Amino acid sequence: MAKKRPQTKAKRPQLDDAEVPVVGAREPCPCGRGRRRAAAQATTELVHRPFEELAGECDWVALRELVPAATAELTLRDGLPEGVPSVTLATVLPMAWPALRRDDGSVLLGLQNDTASGDISRDLADTLQRALTAEPGTPVQGRRAPAGGPRLQDLLAPGAAFEPEVHPGFEFWVPDPENATPDVTASLERANAAAIPTVRLSSVDAAYWCETPDKNHLRWVMPHEEERLLDALARLHAAGGSSLGEGTRLVGSFRAHGLTVPVWDLPSETTAQDVEKPAAEFAERLAEALSTDVPLTHDERRARGGLTNRQVTLS
């Protein structure tokens, strides 16, 4: 997303009276705070799988790294505090705020921010705790979480459903976008125009179709152990079973927060609905390939080498 310098005059975030600044997902804050946090993080041991044991771990990774605009309702282990009607995870918030306590007391927790330590889960938990007690109508600023503080796994209800809702734009930033001022409407239109159209598939878990100018893609966050998954993908690729239909191609994978994200190129005319059935069929082939321990053949080893060479680490 394009980035605009934030302009704020009031202490409270008056999103219906001033322009909503557009700060892209994972982009550093214009004040330079992100660079300082990156330097601090370099001195802290990195937790490679920060969302492990959370319900919907694969979707947490997708919302952190791949999806422009999405929200998901969070369920707290100890229930909602008095005066907090809801807690919602959001991919990104205006001005890249880590969190926002709205006027009605509800909390929005931003996921795609730079974090102050090597443990994203601990930093998000610290931000969430402070947002729950913040004054209504105020954003929560980032900071380094206290050592030994709780993690999201300690604050969220175990086993509670995690159901992301992908949005076509960022109207969830403001409570009533239809009645927003012209400045806010114009700002939202610019942000929405920069967001890559994205759809979460319903036939399989944590697979996201996205549309780009030249071609479309399917990016699928998978929970399987990396080496075993690469072996299985190589078996399918060598056997001609790694595509999602005519004109589609498995081109490589991302490595993000301890999980592997295979990526397919799709023809530009291929919609999300078009890949629902092929994705479900691929999931069945993958499950079978994952179940075998037979050593890779020569062709399968070659296919695996190609997939490994095209792997990119996001985190």
Tab-separated table of C-alpha atoms in Angstrom:
chain	number	residue	atom	x	y	z
A	1	MET	CA	0.000	0.000	0.000
A	2	ALA	CA	1.063	3.540	-0.593
A	3	LYS	CA	2.131	5.405	2.495
A	4	LYS	CA	1.047	8.905	3.548
A	5	ARG	CA	2.599	10.860	6.377
A	6	PRO	CA	0.231	10.891	9.323
A	7	GLN	CA	-1.170	14.268	10.309
A	8	THR	CA	-2.574	14.455	13.803
A	9	LYS	CA	-3.556	17.485	15.855
A	10	ALA	CA	-5.737	16.085	18.606
A	11	LYS	CA	-4.879	13.687	21.364
A	12	ARG	CA	-7.926	11.569	20.579
A	13	PRO	CA	-8.075	9.822	17.187
A	14	GLN	CA	-10.853	11.791	15.467
A	15	LEU	CA	-11.099	9.612	12.373
A	16	ASP	CA	-14.272	11.284	11.177
A	17	ASP	CA	-12.868	14.812	11.249
A	18	ALA	CA	-9.370	14.399	9.832
A	19	GLU	CA	-7.835	12.496	6.967
A	20	VAL	CA	-7.158	8.844	7.708
A	21	PRO	CA	-3.438	8.422	6.928
A	22	VAL	CA	-2.510	5.494	4.737
A	23	VAL	CA	0.368	3.452	6.124
A	24	GLY	CA	1.033	0.165	4.397
A	25	ALA	CA	1.112	-3.231	5.990
A	26	ARG	CA	4.439	-3.854	7.724
A	27	GLU	CA	5.787	-0.491	6.497
A	28	PRO	CA	7.974	1.397	9.005
A	29	CYS	CA	6.433	4.330	10.800
A	30	PRO	CA	7.486	7.670	9.222
A	31	CYS	CA	8.842	8.754	12.605
A	32	GLY	CA	11.569	6.118	12.357
A	33	ARG	CA	10.365	4.137	15.359
A	34	GLY	CA	10.251	0.965	13.241
A	35	ARG	CA	13.963	1.213	12.499
A	36	ARG	CA	14.776	1.530	16.186
A	37	ARG	CA	12.570	-1.458	16.946
A	38	ALA	CA	14.284	-3.497	14.267
A	39	ALA	CA	17.641	-2.743	15.846
A	40	ALA	CA	16.336	-3.715	19.279
A	41	GLN	CA	14.833	-6.923	17.918
A	42	ALA	CA	18.200	-7.938	16.508
A	43	THR	CA	19.495	-8.263	20.077
A	44	THR	CA	16.551	-10.422	21.205
A	45	GLU	CA	16.209	-14.130	20.612
A	46	LEU	CA	13.714	-14.724	17.829
A	47	VAL	CA	10.707	-16.968	18.437
A	48	HIS	CA	10.419	-18.665	15.059
A	49	ARG	CA	6.843	-19.885	15.532
A	50	PRO	CA	5.145	-17.166	17.590
A	51	PHE	CA	1.576	-18.285	16.815
A	52	GLU	CA	2.100	-21.959	17.617
A	53	GLU	CA	-0.708	-23.491	19.714
A	54	LEU	CA	-3.102	-20.683	18.800
A	55	ALA	CA	-6.298	-21.755	17.065
A	56	GLY	CA	-5.927	-20.948	13.382
A	57	GLU	CA	-2.122	-20.629	13.462
A	58	CYS	CA	-1.928	-20.770	9.669
A	59	ASP	CA	-4.443	-17.940	9.314
A	60	TRP	CA	-2.546	-15.854	11.887
A	61	VAL	CA	0.530	-16.166	9.656
A	62	ALA	CA	-1.485	-15.280	6.552
A	63	LEU	CA	-3.008	-12.193	8.165
A	64	ARG	CA	0.391	-11.121	9.436
A	65	GLU	CA	2.212	-11.494	6.102
A	66	LEU	CA	-0.098	-11.886	3.118
A	67	VAL	CA	-3.540	-10.330	3.523
A	68	PRO	CA	-4.061	-6.559	3.143
A	69	ALA	CA	-7.422	-6.054	4.864
A	70	ALA	CA	-8.966	-8.559	7.255
A	71	THR	CA	-10.370	-8.848	10.758
A	72	ALA	CA	-11.093	-11.683	13.192
A	73	GLU	CA	-12.981	-11.647	16.473
A	74	LEU	CA	-10.862	-12.745	19.443
A	75	THR	CA	-12.135	-14.620	22.499
A	76	LEU	CA	-10.325	-13.905	25.755
A	77	ARG	CA	-9.564	-16.710	28.198
A	78	ASP	CA	-11.078	-14.785	31.132
A	79	GLY	CA	-13.909	-13.162	29.188
A	80	LEU	CA	-14.349	-9.539	28.207
A	81	PRO	CA	-13.660	-6.899	30.868
A	82	GLU	CA	-16.467	-4.575	31.861
A	83	GLY	CA	-16.874	-1.816	29.295
A	84	VAL	CA	-15.191	-3.766	26.466
A	85	PRO	CA	-17.913	-5.111	24.150
A	86	SER	CA	-15.518	-6.846	21.746
A	87	VAL	CA	-11.878	-7.459	20.836
A	88	THR	CA	-11.050	-7.653	17.142
A	89	LEU	CA	-7.777	-8.509	15.429
A	90	ALA	CA	-7.091	-6.359	12.350
A	91	THR	CA	-4.360	-6.717	9.765
A	92	VAL	CA	-3.467	-3.030	9.918
A	93	LEU	CA	-4.855	0.092	11.604
A	94	PRO	CA	-4.676	3.792	10.660
A	95	MET	CA	-1.240	5.330	11.224
A	96	ALA	CA	0.004	1.772	11.888
A	97	TRP	CA	-1.304	2.041	15.452
A	98	PRO	CA	-0.564	-1.153	17.419
A	99	ALA	CA	-4.081	-1.008	18.876
A	100	LEU	CA	-7.071	1.274	19.254
A	101	ARG	CA	-9.707	1.546	21.989
A	102	ARG	CA	-12.748	2.943	20.227
A	103	ASP	CA	-15.235	5.392	21.691
A	104	ASP	CA	-17.649	2.547	22.435
A	105	GLY	CA	-14.948	0.712	24.403
A	106	SER	CA	-14.278	-1.983	21.795
A	107	VAL	CA	-10.664	-2.864	21.012
A	108	LEU	CA	-8.920	-3.259	17.665
A	109	LEU	CA	-5.537	-5.015	17.789
A	110	GLY	CA	-3.210	-4.440	14.818
A	111	LEU	CA	-1.216	-7.440	13.600
A	112	GLN	CA	1.038	-6.084	10.846
A	113	ASN	CA	3.196	-3.794	12.959
A	114	ASP	CA	6.905	-3.918	13.714
A	115	THR	CA	7.407	-5.474	17.135
A	116	ALA	CA	9.846	-4.495	19.859
A	117	SER	CA	11.259	-7.947	20.583
A	118	GLY	CA	11.811	-11.279	18.916
A	119	ASP	CA	8.517	-12.668	20.235
A	120	ILE	CA	5.565	-11.279	18.283
A	121	SER	CA	3.107	-13.103	20.521
A	122	ARG	CA	4.452	-11.470	23.694
A	123	ASP	CA	4.459	-8.003	22.125
A	124	LEU	CA	0.890	-8.406	20.877
A	125	ALA	CA	-0.248	-9.643	24.284
A	126	ASP	CA	1.291	-6.612	25.968
A	127	THR	CA	-0.415	-4.285	23.486
A	128	LEU	CA	-3.740	-6.065	23.986
A	129	GLN	CA	-3.566	-5.802	27.773
A	130	ARG	CA	-2.889	-2.076	27.593
A	131	ALA	CA	-5.677	-1.568	25.037
A	132	LEU	CA	-8.198	-3.232	27.361
A	133	THR	CA	-7.577	-0.546	30.000
A	134	ALA	CA	-6.931	2.435	27.700
A	135	GLU	CA	-9.275	5.401	27.701
A	136	PRO	CA	-12.021	4.982	25.094
A	137	GLY	CA	-11.204	6.869	21.911
A	138	THR	CA	-7.414	6.535	22.175
A	139	PRO	CA	-4.755	4.565	20.300
A	140	VAL	CA	-2.176	2.404	22.079
A	141	GLN	CA	1.468	3.024	21.234
A	142	GLY	CA	4.061	0.313	20.819
A	143	ARG	CA	6.710	-0.524	23.403
A	144	ARG	CA	8.983	-3.374	24.427
A	145	ALA	CA	6.970	-5.919	26.365
A	146	PRO	CA	8.190	-6.597	29.924
A	147	ALA	CA	10.356	-9.686	30.227
A	148	GLY	CA	8.332	-12.663	31.340
A	149	GLY	CA	5.025	-11.042	30.432
A	150	PRO	CA	2.123	-13.081	29.051
A	151	ARG	CA	1.840	-14.191	25.458
A	152	LEU	CA	-1.280	-14.378	23.295
A	153	GLN	CA	-1.458	-18.067	24.162
A	154	ASP	CA	-1.993	-17.017	27.804
A	155	LEU	CA	-4.685	-14.411	27.074
A	156	LEU	CA	-6.818	-16.027	24.362
A	157	ALA	CA	-9.307	-18.802	25.045
A	158	PRO	CA	-7.827	-22.139	23.946
A	159	GLY	CA	-9.856	-23.848	21.263
A	160	ALA	CA	-11.999	-20.791	20.504
A	161	ALA	CA	-12.851	-20.391	16.835
A	162	PHE	CA	-10.604	-18.137	14.785
A	163	GLU	CA	-12.490	-17.108	11.647
A	164	PRO	CA	-10.847	-14.371	9.562
A	165	GLU	CA	-13.066	-12.103	7.499
A	166	VAL	CA	-11.276	-10.709	4.460
A	167	HIS	CA	-12.500	-7.248	3.464
A	168	PRO	CA	-12.330	-5.577	0.050
A	169	GLY	CA	-11.104	-2.415	1.765
A	170	PHE	CA	-10.470	-0.631	5.039
A	171	GLU	CA	-13.941	0.605	5.937
A	172	PHE	CA	-13.602	-1.216	9.249
A	173	TRP	CA	-11.272	1.618	10.302
A	174	VAL	CA	-14.252	3.898	10.923
A	175	PRO	CA	-17.521	2.960	12.667
A	176	ASP	CA	-19.825	4.506	10.039
A	177	PRO	CA	-18.032	4.826	6.666
A	178	GLU	CA	-21.237	5.641	4.792
A	179	ASN	CA	-21.576	8.879	6.773
A	180	ALA	CA	-17.862	9.754	6.850
A	181	THR	CA	-16.654	13.199	5.882
A	182	PRO	CA	-15.416	13.780	2.304
A	183	ASP	CA	-11.775	13.804	3.492
A	184	VAL	CA	-12.123	10.441	5.204
A	185	THR	CA	-13.974	9.003	2.220
A	186	ALA	CA	-11.234	10.156	-0.147
A	187	SER	CA	-8.527	8.700	2.093
A	188	LEU	CA	-10.302	5.361	2.336
A	189	GLU	CA	-10.724	5.283	-1.436
A	190	ARG	CA	-6.980	5.744	-1.905
A	191	ALA	CA	-6.187	3.005	0.610
A	192	ASN	CA	-8.706	0.654	-0.941
A	193	ALA	CA	-7.347	1.265	-4.430
A	194	ALA	CA	-3.860	0.243	-3.276
A	195	ALA	CA	-4.984	-2.992	-1.590
A	196	ILE	CA	-4.518	-6.205	-3.583
A	197	PRO	CA	-7.891	-7.976	-4.017
A	198	THR	CA	-7.741	-11.073	-1.814
A	199	VAL	CA	-10.167	-13.924	-1.081
A	200	ARG	CA	-9.911	-16.710	1.501
A	201	LEU	CA	-10.909	-20.077	0.058
A	202	SER	CA	-13.688	-21.980	1.796
A	203	SER	CA	-12.802	-25.497	0.578
A	204	VAL	CA	-9.450	-25.695	2.409
A	205	ASP	CA	-7.828	-23.981	5.381
A	206	ALA	CA	-5.625	-20.861	5.191
A	207	ALA	CA	-5.460	-20.617	1.379
A	208	TYR	CA	-5.717	-17.110	-0.071
A	209	TRP	CA	-6.325	-16.162	-3.705
A	210	CYS	CA	-5.065	-12.753	-4.767
A	211	GLU	CA	-5.263	-10.707	-7.947
A	212	THR	CA	-2.304	-8.809	-9.374
A	213	PRO	CA	-2.010	-6.897	-12.676
A	214	ASP	CA	-0.115	-9.617	-14.581
A	215	LYS	CA	-1.393	-12.838	-13.041
A	216	ASN	CA	-3.268	-14.153	-10.053
A	217	HIS	CA	-1.835	-16.270	-7.250
A	218	LEU	CA	-2.850	-18.751	-4.598
A	219	ARG	CA	-0.827	-18.578	-1.384
A	220	TRP	CA	-1.561	-21.411	1.006
A	221	VAL	CA	-0.160	-21.476	4.567
A	222	MET	CA	0.351	-25.090	5.611
A	223	PRO	CA	0.900	-26.529	9.118
A	224	HIS	CA	3.083	-29.482	8.112
A	225	GLU	CA	6.732	-29.836	9.118
A	226	GLU	CA	8.798	-28.117	6.438
A	227	GLU	CA	11.073	-30.941	5.290
A	228	ARG	CA	8.225	-33.435	5.094
A	229	LEU	CA	6.059	-30.938	3.202
A	230	LEU	CA	8.805	-30.212	0.670
A	231	ASP	CA	9.254	-33.937	0.101
A	232	ALA	CA	5.520	-34.327	-0.505
A	233	LEU	CA	5.370	-31.354	-2.863
A	234	ALA	CA	8.360	-32.740	-4.753
A	235	ARG	CA	6.639	-36.115	-5.167
A	236	LEU	CA	3.555	-34.426	-6.575
A	237	HIS	CA	5.558	-32.077	-8.788
A	238	ALA	CA	7.602	-34.900	-10.313
A	239	ALA	CA	4.411	-36.874	-10.970
A	240	GLY	CA	2.695	-33.904	-12.621
A	241	GLY	CA	0.224	-33.527	-9.762
A	242	SER	CA	1.282	-30.217	-8.238
A	243	SER	CA	-0.848	-27.862	-10.345
A	244	LEU	CA	-4.336	-26.559	-9.649
A	245	GLY	CA	-5.589	-26.999	-13.188
A	246	GLU	CA	-4.741	-25.923	-16.697
A	247	GLY	CA	-2.426	-22.923	-16.877
A	248	THR	CA	-1.577	-23.033	-13.156
A	249	ARG	CA	1.859	-23.767	-11.736
A	250	LEU	CA	3.453	-24.348	-8.344
A	251	VAL	CA	6.287	-21.810	-8.463
A	252	GLY	CA	7.842	-22.037	-5.005
A	253	SER	CA	7.097	-21.160	-1.403
A	254	PHE	CA	7.545	-18.643	1.373
A	255	ARG	CA	8.823	-19.483	4.826
A	256	ALA	CA	6.971	-17.377	7.403
A	257	HIS	CA	6.893	-17.647	11.211
A	258	GLY	CA	7.934	-21.273	11.185
A	259	LEU	CA	5.447	-22.390	8.525
A	260	THR	CA	5.741	-23.021	4.798
A	261	VAL	CA	3.541	-21.186	2.267
A	262	PRO	CA	3.421	-22.793	-1.198
A	263	VAL	CA	2.571	-20.362	-3.999
A	264	TRP	CA	0.869	-21.057	-7.324
A	265	ASP	CA	0.740	-18.807	-10.365
A	266	LEU	CA	-2.744	-18.653	-11.865
A	267	PRO	CA	-3.966	-17.235	-15.190
A	268	SER	CA	-5.328	-13.720	-14.808
A	269	GLU	CA	-8.843	-14.919	-15.649
A	270	THR	CA	-8.806	-17.537	-12.856
A	271	THR	CA	-11.032	-16.458	-9.963
A	272	ALA	CA	-11.041	-17.621	-6.383
A	273	GLN	CA	-14.135	-19.698	-7.079
A	274	ASP	CA	-12.354	-21.399	-9.971
A	275	VAL	CA	-9.687	-22.851	-7.647
A	276	GLU	CA	-11.953	-24.010	-4.829
A	277	LYS	CA	-12.455	-27.519	-6.227
A	278	PRO	CA	-8.873	-27.942	-7.556
A	279	ALA	CA	-7.516	-26.876	-4.153
A	280	ALA	CA	-9.652	-29.449	-2.353
A	281	GLU	CA	-8.490	-32.147	-4.779
A	282	PHE	CA	-4.868	-31.079	-4.310
A	283	ALA	CA	-5.300	-31.345	-0.531
A	284	GLU	CA	-6.256	-34.998	-0.965
A	285	ARG	CA	-3.210	-35.691	-3.159
A	286	LEU	CA	-0.981	-33.886	-0.676
A	287	ALA	CA	-2.305	-35.905	2.257
A	288	GLU	CA	-1.435	-39.105	0.414
A	289	ALA	CA	2.043	-37.821	-0.463
A	290	LEU	CA	2.638	-36.815	3.149
A	291	SER	CA	1.784	-40.298	4.359
A	292	THR	CA	4.640	-42.081	2.549
A	293	ASP	CA	8.183	-42.531	3.815
A	294	VAL	CA	9.582	-44.039	0.624
A	295	PRO	CA	12.896	-42.340	-0.324
A	296	LEU	CA	12.664	-39.748	-3.079
A	297	THR	CA	13.495	-40.842	-6.596
A	298	HIS	CA	16.029	-39.013	-8.763
A	299	ASP	CA	13.306	-36.955	-10.450
A	300	GLU	CA	11.695	-36.173	-7.113
A	301	ARG	CA	15.015	-34.999	-5.670
A	302	ARG	CA	15.458	-32.716	-8.664
A	303	ALA	CA	11.959	-31.327	-8.156
A	304	ARG	CA	12.680	-30.793	-4.470
A	305	GLY	CA	15.873	-28.921	-5.261
A	306	GLY	CA	13.976	-26.612	-7.576
A	307	LEU	CA	11.346	-25.889	-4.946
A	308	THR	CA	14.005	-25.246	-2.291
A	309	ASN	CA	15.903	-22.864	-4.567
A	310	ARG	CA	12.746	-20.844	-5.085
A	311	GLN	CA	11.940	-20.542	-1.381
A	312	VAL	CA	11.877	-17.086	0.186
A	313	THR	CA	11.959	-16.389	3.923
A	314	LEU	CA	9.580	-13.630	5.069
A	315	SER	CA	10.326	-13.866	8.783
